[in-house]
Coordinates of C-alpha atoms in Angstrom, one line a residue:
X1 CA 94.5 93.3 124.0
X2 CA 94.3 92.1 120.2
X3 CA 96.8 94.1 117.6
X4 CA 94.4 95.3 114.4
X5 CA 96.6 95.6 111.1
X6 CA 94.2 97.9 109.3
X7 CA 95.2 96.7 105.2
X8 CA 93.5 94.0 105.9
X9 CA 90.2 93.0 106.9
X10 CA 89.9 92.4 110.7
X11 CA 85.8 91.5 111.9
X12 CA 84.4 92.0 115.4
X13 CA 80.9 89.5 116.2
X14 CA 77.4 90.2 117.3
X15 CA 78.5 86.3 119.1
X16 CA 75.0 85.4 120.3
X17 CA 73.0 88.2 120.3
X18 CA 70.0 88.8 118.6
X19 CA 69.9 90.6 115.0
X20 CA 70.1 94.2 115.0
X21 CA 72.8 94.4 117.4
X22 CA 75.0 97.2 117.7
X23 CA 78.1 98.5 118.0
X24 CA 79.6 101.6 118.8
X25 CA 83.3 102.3 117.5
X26 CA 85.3 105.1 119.1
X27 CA 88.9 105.5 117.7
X28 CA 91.6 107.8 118.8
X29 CA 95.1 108.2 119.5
X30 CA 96.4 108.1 123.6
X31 CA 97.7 111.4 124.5
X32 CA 98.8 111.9 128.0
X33 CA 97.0 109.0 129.8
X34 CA 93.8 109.8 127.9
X35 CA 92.4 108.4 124.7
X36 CA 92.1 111.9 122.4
X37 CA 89.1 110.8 120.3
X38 CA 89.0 111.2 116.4
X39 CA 85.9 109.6 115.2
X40 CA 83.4 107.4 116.1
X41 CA 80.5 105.1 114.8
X42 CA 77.6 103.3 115.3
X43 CA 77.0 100.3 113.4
X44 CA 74.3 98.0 113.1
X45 CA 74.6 94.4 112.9
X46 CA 71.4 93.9 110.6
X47 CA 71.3 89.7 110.0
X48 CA 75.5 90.0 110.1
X49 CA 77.4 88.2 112.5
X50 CA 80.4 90.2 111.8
X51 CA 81.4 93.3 111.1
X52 CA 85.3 94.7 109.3
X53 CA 85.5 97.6 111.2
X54 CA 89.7 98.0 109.4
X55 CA 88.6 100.7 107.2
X56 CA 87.2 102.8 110.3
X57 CA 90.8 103.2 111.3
X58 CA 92.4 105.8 108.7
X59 CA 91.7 109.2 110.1
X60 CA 94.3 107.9 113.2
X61 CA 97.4 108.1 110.4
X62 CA 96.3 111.4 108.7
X63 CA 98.1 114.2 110.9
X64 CA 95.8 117.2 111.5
X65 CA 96.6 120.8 110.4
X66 CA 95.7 124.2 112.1
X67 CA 95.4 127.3 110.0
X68 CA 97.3 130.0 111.5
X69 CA 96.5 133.5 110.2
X70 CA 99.4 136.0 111.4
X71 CA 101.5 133.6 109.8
X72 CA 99.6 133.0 106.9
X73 CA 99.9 128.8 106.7
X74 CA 99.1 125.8 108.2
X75 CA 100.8 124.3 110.7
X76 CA 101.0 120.7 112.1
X77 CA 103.0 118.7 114.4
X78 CA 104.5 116.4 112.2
X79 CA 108.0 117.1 111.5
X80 CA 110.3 115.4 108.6
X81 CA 111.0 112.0 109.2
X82 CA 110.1 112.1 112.8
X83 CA 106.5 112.2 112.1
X84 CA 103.6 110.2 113.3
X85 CA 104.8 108.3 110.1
X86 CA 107.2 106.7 112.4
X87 CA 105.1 106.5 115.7
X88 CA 101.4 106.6 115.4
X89 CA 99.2 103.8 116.5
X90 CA 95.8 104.4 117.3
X91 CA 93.3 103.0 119.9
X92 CA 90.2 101.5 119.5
X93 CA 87.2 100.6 121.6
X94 CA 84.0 98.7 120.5
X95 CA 80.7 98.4 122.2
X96 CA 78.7 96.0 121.6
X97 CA 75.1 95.7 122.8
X98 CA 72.4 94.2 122.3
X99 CA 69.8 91.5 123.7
X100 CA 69.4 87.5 124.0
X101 CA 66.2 86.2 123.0
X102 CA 64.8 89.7 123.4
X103 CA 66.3 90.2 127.0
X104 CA 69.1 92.7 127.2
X105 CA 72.3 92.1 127.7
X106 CA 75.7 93.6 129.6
X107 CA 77.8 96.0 127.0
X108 CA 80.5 94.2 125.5
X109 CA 83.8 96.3 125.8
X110 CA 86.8 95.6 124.4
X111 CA 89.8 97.8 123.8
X112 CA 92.3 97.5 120.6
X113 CA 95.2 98.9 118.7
X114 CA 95.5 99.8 115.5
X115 CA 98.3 99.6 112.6
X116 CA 98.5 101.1 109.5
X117 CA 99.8 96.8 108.6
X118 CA 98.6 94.0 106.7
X119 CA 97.8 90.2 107.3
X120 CA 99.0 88.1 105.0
X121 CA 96.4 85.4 102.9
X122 CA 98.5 82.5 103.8
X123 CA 97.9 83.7 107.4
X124 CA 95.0 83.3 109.7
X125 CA 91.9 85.7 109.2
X126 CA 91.4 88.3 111.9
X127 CA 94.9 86.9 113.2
X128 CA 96.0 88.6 116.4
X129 CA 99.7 89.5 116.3
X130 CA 100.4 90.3 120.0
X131 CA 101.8 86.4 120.9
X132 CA 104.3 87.0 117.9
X133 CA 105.0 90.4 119.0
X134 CA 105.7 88.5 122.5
X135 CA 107.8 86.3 121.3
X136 CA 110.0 88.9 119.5
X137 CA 110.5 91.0 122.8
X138 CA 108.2 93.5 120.5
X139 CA 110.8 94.2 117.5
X140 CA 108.0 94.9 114.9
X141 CA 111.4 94.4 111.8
X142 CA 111.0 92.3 108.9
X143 CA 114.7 90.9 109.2
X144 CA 116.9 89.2 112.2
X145 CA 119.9 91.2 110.0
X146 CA 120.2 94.6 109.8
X147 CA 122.4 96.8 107.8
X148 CA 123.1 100.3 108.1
X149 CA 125.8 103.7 107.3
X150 CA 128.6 104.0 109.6
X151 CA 127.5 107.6 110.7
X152 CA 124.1 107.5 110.7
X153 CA 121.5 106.4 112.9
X154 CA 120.7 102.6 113.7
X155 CA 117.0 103.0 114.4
X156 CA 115.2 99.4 115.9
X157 CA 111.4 99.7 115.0
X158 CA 109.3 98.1 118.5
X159 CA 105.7 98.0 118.4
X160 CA 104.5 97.0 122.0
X161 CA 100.4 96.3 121.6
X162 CA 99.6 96.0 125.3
X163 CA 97.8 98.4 127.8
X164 CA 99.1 99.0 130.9
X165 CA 97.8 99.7 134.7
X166 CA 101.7 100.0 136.1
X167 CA 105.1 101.0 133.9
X168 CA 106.7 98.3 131.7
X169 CA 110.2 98.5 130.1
X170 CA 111.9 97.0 127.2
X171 CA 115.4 97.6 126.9
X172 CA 117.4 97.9 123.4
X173 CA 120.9 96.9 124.4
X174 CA 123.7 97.9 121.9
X175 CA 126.7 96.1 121.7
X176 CA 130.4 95.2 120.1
X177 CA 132.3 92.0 120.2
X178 CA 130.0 91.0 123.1
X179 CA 130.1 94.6 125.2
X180 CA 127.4 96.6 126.0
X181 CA 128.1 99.9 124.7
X182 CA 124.3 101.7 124.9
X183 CA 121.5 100.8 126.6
X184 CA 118.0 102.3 125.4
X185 CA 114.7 101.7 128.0
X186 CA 111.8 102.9 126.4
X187 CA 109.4 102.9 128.9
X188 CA 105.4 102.2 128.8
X189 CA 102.5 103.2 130.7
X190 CA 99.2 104.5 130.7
X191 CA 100.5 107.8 129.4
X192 CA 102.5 106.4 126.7
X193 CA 101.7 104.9 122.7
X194 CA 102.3 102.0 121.9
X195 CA 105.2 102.4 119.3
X196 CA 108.3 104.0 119.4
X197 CA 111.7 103.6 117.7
X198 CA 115.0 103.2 119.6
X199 CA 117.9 104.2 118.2
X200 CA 121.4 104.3 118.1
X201 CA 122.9 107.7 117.2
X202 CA 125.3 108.2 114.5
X203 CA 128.0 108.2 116.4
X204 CA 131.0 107.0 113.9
X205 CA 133.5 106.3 116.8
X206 CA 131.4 103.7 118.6
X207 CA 130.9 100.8 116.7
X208 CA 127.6 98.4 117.1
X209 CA 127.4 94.4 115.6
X210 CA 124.8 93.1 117.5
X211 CA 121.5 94.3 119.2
X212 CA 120.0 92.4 122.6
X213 CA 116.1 93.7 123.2
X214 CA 114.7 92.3 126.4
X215 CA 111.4 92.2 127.7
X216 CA 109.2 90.5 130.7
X217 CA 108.9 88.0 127.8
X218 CA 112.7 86.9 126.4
X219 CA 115.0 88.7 124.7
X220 CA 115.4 88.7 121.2
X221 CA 119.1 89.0 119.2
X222 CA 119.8 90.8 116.0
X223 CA 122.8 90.8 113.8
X224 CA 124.3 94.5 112.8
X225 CA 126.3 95.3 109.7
X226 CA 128.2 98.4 109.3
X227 CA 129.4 100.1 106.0
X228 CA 131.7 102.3 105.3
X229 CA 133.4 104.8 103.2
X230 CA 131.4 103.5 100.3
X231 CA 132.5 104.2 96.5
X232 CA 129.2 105.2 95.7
X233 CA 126.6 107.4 97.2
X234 CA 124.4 105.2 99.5
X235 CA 120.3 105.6 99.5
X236 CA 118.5 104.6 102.5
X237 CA 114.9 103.7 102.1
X238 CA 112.4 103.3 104.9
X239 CA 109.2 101.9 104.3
X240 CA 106.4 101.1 106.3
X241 CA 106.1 97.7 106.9
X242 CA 103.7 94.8 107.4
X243 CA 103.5 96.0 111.2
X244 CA 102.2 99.0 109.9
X245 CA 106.2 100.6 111.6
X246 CA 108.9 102.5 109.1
X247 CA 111.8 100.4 108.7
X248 CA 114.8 101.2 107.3
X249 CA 116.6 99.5 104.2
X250 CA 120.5 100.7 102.8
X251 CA 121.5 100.3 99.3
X252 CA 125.3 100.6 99.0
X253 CA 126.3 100.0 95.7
X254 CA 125.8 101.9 92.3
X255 CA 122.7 103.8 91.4
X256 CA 121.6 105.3 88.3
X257 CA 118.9 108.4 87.9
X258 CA 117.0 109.1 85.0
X259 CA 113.7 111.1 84.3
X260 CA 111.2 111.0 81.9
X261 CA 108.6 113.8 80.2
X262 CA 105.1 114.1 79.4
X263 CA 103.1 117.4 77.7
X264 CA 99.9 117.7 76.0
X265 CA 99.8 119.5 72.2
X266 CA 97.5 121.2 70.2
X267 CA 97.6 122.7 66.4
X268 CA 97.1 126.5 66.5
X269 CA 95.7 128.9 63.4
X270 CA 98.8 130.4 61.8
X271 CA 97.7 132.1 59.0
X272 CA 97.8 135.8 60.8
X273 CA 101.3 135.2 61.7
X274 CA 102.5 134.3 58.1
X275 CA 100.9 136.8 55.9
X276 CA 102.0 139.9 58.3
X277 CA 105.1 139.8 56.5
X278 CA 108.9 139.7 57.6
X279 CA 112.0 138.0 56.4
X280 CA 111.7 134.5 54.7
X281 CA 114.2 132.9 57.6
X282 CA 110.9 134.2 60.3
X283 CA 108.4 132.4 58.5
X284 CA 110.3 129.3 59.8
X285 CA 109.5 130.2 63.8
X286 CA 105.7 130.5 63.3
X287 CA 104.6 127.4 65.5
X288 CA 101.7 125.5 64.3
X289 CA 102.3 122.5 66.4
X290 CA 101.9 123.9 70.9
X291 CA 102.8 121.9 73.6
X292 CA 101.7 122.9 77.2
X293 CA 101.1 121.2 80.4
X294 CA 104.6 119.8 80.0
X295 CA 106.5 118.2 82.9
X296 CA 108.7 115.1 84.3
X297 CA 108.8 112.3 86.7
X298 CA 112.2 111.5 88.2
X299 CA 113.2 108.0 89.1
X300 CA 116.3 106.1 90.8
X301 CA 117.8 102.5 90.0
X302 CA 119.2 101.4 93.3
X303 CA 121.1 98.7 94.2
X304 CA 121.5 96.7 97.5
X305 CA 125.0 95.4 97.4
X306 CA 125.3 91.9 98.7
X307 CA 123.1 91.2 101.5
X308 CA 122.5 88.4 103.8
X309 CA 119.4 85.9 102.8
X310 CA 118.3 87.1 106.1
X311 CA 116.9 90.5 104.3
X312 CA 114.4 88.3 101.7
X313 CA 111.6 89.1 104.0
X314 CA 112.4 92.8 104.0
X315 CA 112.2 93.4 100.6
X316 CA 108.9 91.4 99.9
X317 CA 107.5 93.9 102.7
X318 CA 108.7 97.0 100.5
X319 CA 107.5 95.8 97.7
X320 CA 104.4 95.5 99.4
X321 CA 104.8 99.8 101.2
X322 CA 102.4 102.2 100.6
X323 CA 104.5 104.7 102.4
X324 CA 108.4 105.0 101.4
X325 CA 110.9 107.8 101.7
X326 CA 114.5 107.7 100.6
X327 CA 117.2 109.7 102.0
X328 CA 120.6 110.7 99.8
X329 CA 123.0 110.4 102.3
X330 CA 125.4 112.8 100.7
X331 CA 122.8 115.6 99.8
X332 CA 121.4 114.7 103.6
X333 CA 117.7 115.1 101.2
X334 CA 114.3 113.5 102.6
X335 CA 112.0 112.3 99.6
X336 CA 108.6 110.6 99.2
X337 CA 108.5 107.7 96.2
X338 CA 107.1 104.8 95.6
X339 CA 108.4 101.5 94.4
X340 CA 107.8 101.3 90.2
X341 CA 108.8 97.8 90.1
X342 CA 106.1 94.9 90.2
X343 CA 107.6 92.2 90.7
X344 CA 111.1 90.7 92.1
X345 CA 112.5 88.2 91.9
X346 CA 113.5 85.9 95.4
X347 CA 116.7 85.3 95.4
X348 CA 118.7 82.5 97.9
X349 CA 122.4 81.4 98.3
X350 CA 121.4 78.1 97.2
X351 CA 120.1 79.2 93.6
X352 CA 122.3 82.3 93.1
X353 CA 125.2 82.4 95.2
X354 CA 125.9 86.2 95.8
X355 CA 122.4 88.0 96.3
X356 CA 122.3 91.4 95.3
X357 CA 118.7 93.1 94.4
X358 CA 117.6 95.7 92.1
X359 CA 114.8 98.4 93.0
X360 CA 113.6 101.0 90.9
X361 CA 112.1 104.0 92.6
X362 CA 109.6 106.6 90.9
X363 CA 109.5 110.2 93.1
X364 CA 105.9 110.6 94.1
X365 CA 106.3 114.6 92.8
X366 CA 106.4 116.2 89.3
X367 CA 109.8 118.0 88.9
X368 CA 108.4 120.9 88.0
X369 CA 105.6 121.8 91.1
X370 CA 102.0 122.3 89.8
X371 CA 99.7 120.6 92.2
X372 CA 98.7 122.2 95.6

């Protein structure tokens, strides 16, 4: 079952069949064992042989609101950072029919899923990432190193693209100096999506330097790097990531806000206002020059601390996010940015010894609220 990363173009084929073909597109989410169906198309193959159906898929990441009137809001089920931003997947099924030579043929049928992820150009076209997922016992990460707050939660981002007639498990194991200390089995099915996220909990007493995740197809080893009682105030950013999964990314070191303003202004008629008389001295508050419409953008300079070469990968993929949050660990605050910066420089051990980067991050709301 074939893994579509929907930033990037990914084609189904007409194969043999006569022009005109078609093909019918149904994508929804699983819910319960049962495909809960958002959309769906018919397309027409015309003289194509191929089709991007990609752009078909965006309606599976938008969450869905319900007015409710004795309350007077709407209402959804995505909560704070353990939204669908962190979970949703969707699924897709393509018919394809059509005839040979003017005989008709046997529907073509085949099943996807989706991810709000990108291919890159160096990479394949229409690549399928299931074999790599495979190989990785389904950790969907950008780095075999992973840092993270002593206190907070060690989430493990697994993205498991395969469908299911009986239950498969992959287990998370935790461990410390070579000693299980938590096992997570996340469990899948019929009934169950195909992402999830195990975590550790921020448990500061139990100590975790190493992660084990094993599936039907290997087991895969991460390194884990703990921090602790930090001079500054740590940020942690999660960002969606090629996989189309959140990830999460800790800067340690020192971190600098600033803000910035912007207002529209007009020259206003004062001539009532100075000849109705008054004290010289009032003459002087008369404003001929009107700003309005003024507000501010916030932004953060944060740094990484030194960090493994390992984490090269990871920040290339953030650059990349459409979708980043960043938590202030001591405020315990959730907020939406986005990453200012365009472009970084790649940094190795070879060329500069210590790597350390530099991100600068604009908050994707106006301080002062005027948009609904």
């Amino acid at each position: 079952m074939a893994l579509i990363l929907t930033r990037s173009p990914y084609h189904i084929s007409r194969g043999t069949l006569d022009a005109n073909a078609s093909a019918s597109v149904t994508i929804g989410r699983i819910d319960g064992g049962s495909v809960d169906v958002l959309e769906e198309y018919v397309l027409n193959f015309r003289d194509n042989l191929f089709i991007d159906i990609s752009k078909l898929c965006s309606s599976v990441y938008t969450p869905s609101y319900a007015y409710v009137g004795v309350w007077n809001q709407y209402i959804t089920n995505v909560v704070g950072e353990e939204s669908l931003k962190f979970y949703e997947t969707g699924y897709i099924t393509v018919t394809i029919s059509g005839s040979v030579n003017g005989v008709a043929q046997a529907d073509q049928v085949t099943n996807y899923f989706c991810a709000d992820g990108y291919v890159y150009s160096s990479e394949k076209i229409d690549k399928d990432f299931v074999t790599e997922l495979e190989d990785n016992s389904f950790y969907a990460g950008s780095s075999d190193t992973i840092y993270k707050l002593d206190g907070y939660d060690l989430r493990i981002p697994i993205l498991n693209p395969k469908e299911y007639t009986t239950t498969s498990n992959v287990y998370v194991y935790f461990l410390y100096q070579g000693s299980v200390v938590l096992t997570d089995t996340l469990t899948y099915n019929l009934s169950s999506t195909s992402s999830t996220v195990s975590r550790w909990g921020g448990n500061s007493d139990i100590n975790v330097d190493e992660i084990q995740i094993s599936s039907d197809h290997g087991v895969k080893t991460l390194k884990v790097k703990t921090a602790s009682e930090c001079k500054y105030n740590p940020y942690r950013i999660t960002f969606k990531n090629k996989y189309g999964v959140m990830e999460d990314l800790w800067f340690f070191k020192k971190s600098e806000s600033s803000m910035s303003v912007t207002s529209e202004e007009f020259r206003a008629n004062q001539f009532k206002q100075r000849s109705s008389g008054g004290r010289d001295r009032d003459a002087g508050l008369v404003r001929s020059s009107r700003e309005y419409g003024k507000n501010g953008v916030e932004s953060m300079t944060l740094n990484s601390g030194f960090v493994d070469e390992a984490l090269n990968e990871s920040f290339k993929q953030l650059m990349l996010s459409e979708e980043v949050q960043l938590l202030d660990s001591d405020n315990n605050t959730l907020r939406a940015v986005k990453i200012s910066d365009s472009q970084l420089k790649m940094k190795t051990s070879v060329n500069d010894k210590l790597i350390n980067y530099t991100i600068e991050v604009e908050f994707s709301n106006n301080i002062i609220d005027d948009i609904v």
